């Protein structure tokens, strides 16, 4: 059994054991959808390495006092982040106007209830897993300061956090402005983190110009 499979099975069993709501227990016992499981396998677990603060099939009340379920809820320290996997067939090709309006209202009302959402197409999970991993790390960075390797200095650790929060490559000059250091010092930090295999060079050969987060 792979590390993912072992962690996944323990996570789902724990969620079932701790849940007292019979509606959610039934959903968990049926098993998570293919899209959600593939997202966890290809995106979340490689990027985050655990399922801490992540809750599958999370129940929320809607505007009409009914029940709805989020594919995944991420709730560290009481904040509310929702992740939904959008399959093309059910959410685009076959979506009629009534269901489309309902989906929009659902997201609007949950946003007003302080939920922050990621809506991820299934095709991106299969075709662009590394891009999705960067998105997840940036999403988590909105809520918590993610752990970084202990040997790093404060500036090195903040550089890694800076890379995690961005959804694009960045230049040494951008990092220098963020850290309030010189461009030359920013380049030294970046070169060291590339050697540590925490960052990678996105563009530039003779003189490195753009850097990004190494997600695996």
mmCIF file of C-alpha atoms in Angstrom, residues 117-207:
data_model
loop_
_atom_site.group_PDB
_atom_site.id
_atom_site.type_symbol
_atom_site.label_atom_id
_atom_site.label_comp_id
_atom_site.label_asym_id
_atom_site.label_seq_id
_atom_site.Cartn_x
_atom_site.Cartn_y
_atom_site.Cartn_z
ATOM 1 C CA UNK A 117 -13.590 28.708 -2.452
ATOM 2 C CA UNK A 118 -11.395 26.861 -4.881
ATOM 3 C CA UNK A 119 -13.297 25.458 -7.835
ATOM 4 C CA UNK A 120 -10.996 23.075 -9.690
ATOM 5 C CA UNK A 121 -11.813 21.468 -13.061
ATOM 6 C CA UNK A 122 -11.189 17.738 -13.184
ATOM 7 C CA UNK A 123 -9.299 18.213 -16.450
ATOM 8 C CA UNK A 124 -6.748 20.425 -14.710
ATOM 9 C CA UNK A 125 -6.140 17.737 -12.091
ATOM 10 C CA UNK A 126 -5.253 15.205 -14.782
ATOM 11 C CA UNK A 127 -3.514 17.563 -17.226
ATOM 12 C CA UNK A 128 -1.926 20.190 -14.947
ATOM 13 C CA UNK A 129 -1.311 18.599 -11.533
ATOM 14 C CA UNK A 130 1.730 20.754 -10.712
ATOM 15 C CA UNK A 131 -0.192 23.926 -11.480
ATOM 16 C CA UNK A 132 -2.984 22.696 -9.214
ATOM 17 C CA UNK A 133 -0.440 21.933 -6.483
ATOM 18 C CA UNK A 134 0.780 25.536 -6.635
ATOM 19 C CA UNK A 135 -2.837 26.702 -6.413
ATOM 20 C CA UNK A 136 -3.414 24.567 -3.304
ATOM 21 C CA UNK A 137 -0.276 25.869 -1.592
ATOM 22 C CA UNK A 138 -1.331 29.445 -2.317
ATOM 23 C CA UNK A 139 -4.827 28.664 -1.007
ATOM 24 C CA UNK A 140 -3.435 27.248 2.242
ATOM 25 C CA UNK A 141 -1.103 30.235 2.500
ATOM 26 C CA UNK A 142 -4.182 32.470 2.778
ATOM 27 C CA UNK A 143 -5.005 30.802 6.097
ATOM 28 C CA UNK A 144 -1.792 29.616 7.709
ATOM 29 C CA UNK A 145 1.955 30.161 7.545
ATOM 30 C CA UNK A 146 2.973 26.757 6.231
ATOM 31 C CA UNK A 147 5.903 24.946 7.765
ATOM 32 C CA UNK A 148 9.272 25.232 6.075
ATOM 33 C CA UNK A 149 12.439 23.169 6.639
ATOM 34 C CA UNK A 150 14.020 23.989 10.015
ATOM 35 C CA UNK A 151 17.603 24.738 8.811
ATOM 36 C CA UNK A 152 16.423 27.760 6.789
ATOM 37 C CA UNK A 153 17.086 31.281 7.971
ATOM 38 C CA UNK A 154 14.170 33.672 8.410
ATOM 39 C CA UNK A 155 14.745 35.285 5.009
ATOM 40 C CA UNK A 156 15.046 31.907 3.294
ATOM 41 C CA UNK A 157 11.858 30.661 4.975
ATOM 42 C CA UNK A 158 9.965 33.819 4.012
ATOM 43 C CA UNK A 159 11.179 33.405 0.416
ATOM 44 C CA UNK A 160 9.619 29.920 0.327
ATOM 45 C CA UNK A 161 6.367 31.290 1.780
ATOM 46 C CA UNK A 162 6.425 34.100 -0.787
ATOM 47 C CA UNK A 163 6.783 31.548 -3.588
ATOM 48 C CA UNK A 164 3.895 29.509 -2.175
ATOM 49 C CA UNK A 165 1.552 32.486 -2.117
ATOM 50 C CA UNK A 166 2.128 33.387 -5.766
ATOM 51 C CA UNK A 167 0.430 31.655 -8.671
ATOM 52 C CA UNK A 168 3.184 32.618 -11.125
ATOM 53 C CA UNK A 169 6.966 32.774 -11.425
ATOM 54 C CA UNK A 170 8.656 35.806 -9.872
ATOM 55 C CA UNK A 171 11.835 37.815 -10.330
ATOM 56 C CA UNK A 172 14.632 38.506 -7.845
ATOM 57 C CA UNK A 173 13.555 42.164 -7.907
ATOM 58 C CA UNK A 174 10.053 41.256 -6.744
ATOM 59 C CA UNK A 175 11.497 39.187 -3.928
ATOM 60 C CA UNK A 176 13.892 42.008 -2.996
ATOM 61 C CA UNK A 177 10.965 44.425 -2.649
ATOM 62 C CA UNK A 178 9.024 41.920 -0.531
ATOM 63 C CA UNK A 179 11.965 41.184 1.788
ATOM 64 C CA UNK A 180 13.320 44.754 1.710
ATOM 65 C CA UNK A 181 16.788 43.610 0.687
ATOM 66 C CA UNK A 182 19.009 44.364 -2.291
ATOM 67 C CA UNK A 183 18.557 42.570 -5.615
ATOM 68 C CA UNK A 184 21.967 40.992 -5.157
ATOM 69 C CA UNK A 185 21.030 39.546 -1.775
ATOM 70 C CA UNK A 186 17.712 38.301 -3.173
ATOM 71 C CA UNK A 187 19.611 36.464 -5.930
ATOM 72 C CA UNK A 188 21.875 34.823 -3.366
ATOM 73 C CA UNK A 189 18.838 33.612 -1.425
ATOM 74 C CA UNK A 190 17.229 32.246 -4.576
ATOM 75 C CA UNK A 191 20.378 30.437 -5.726
ATOM 76 C CA UNK A 192 20.674 28.767 -2.320
ATOM 77 C CA UNK A 193 17.031 27.648 -2.334
ATOM 78 C CA UNK A 194 17.467 26.211 -5.830
ATOM 79 C CA UNK A 195 20.424 24.208 -4.470
ATOM 80 C CA UNK A 196 18.175 23.014 -1.616
ATOM 81 C CA UNK A 197 15.650 21.938 -4.314
ATOM 82 C CA UNK A 198 12.904 24.056 -2.774
ATOM 83 C CA UNK A 199 12.688 26.431 -5.745
ATOM 84 C CA UNK A 200 13.403 25.993 -9.435
ATOM 85 C CA UNK A 201 14.515 28.207 -12.284
ATOM 86 C CA UNK A 202 11.562 28.864 -14.571
ATOM 87 C CA UNK A 203 13.342 30.921 -17.227
ATOM 88 C CA UNK A 204 16.832 32.205 -17.920
ATOM 89 C CA UNK A 205 20.042 30.282 -18.642
ATOM 90 C CA UNK A 206 23.131 32.495 -18.379
ATOM 91 C CA UNK A 207 21.562 34.792 -15.816
#
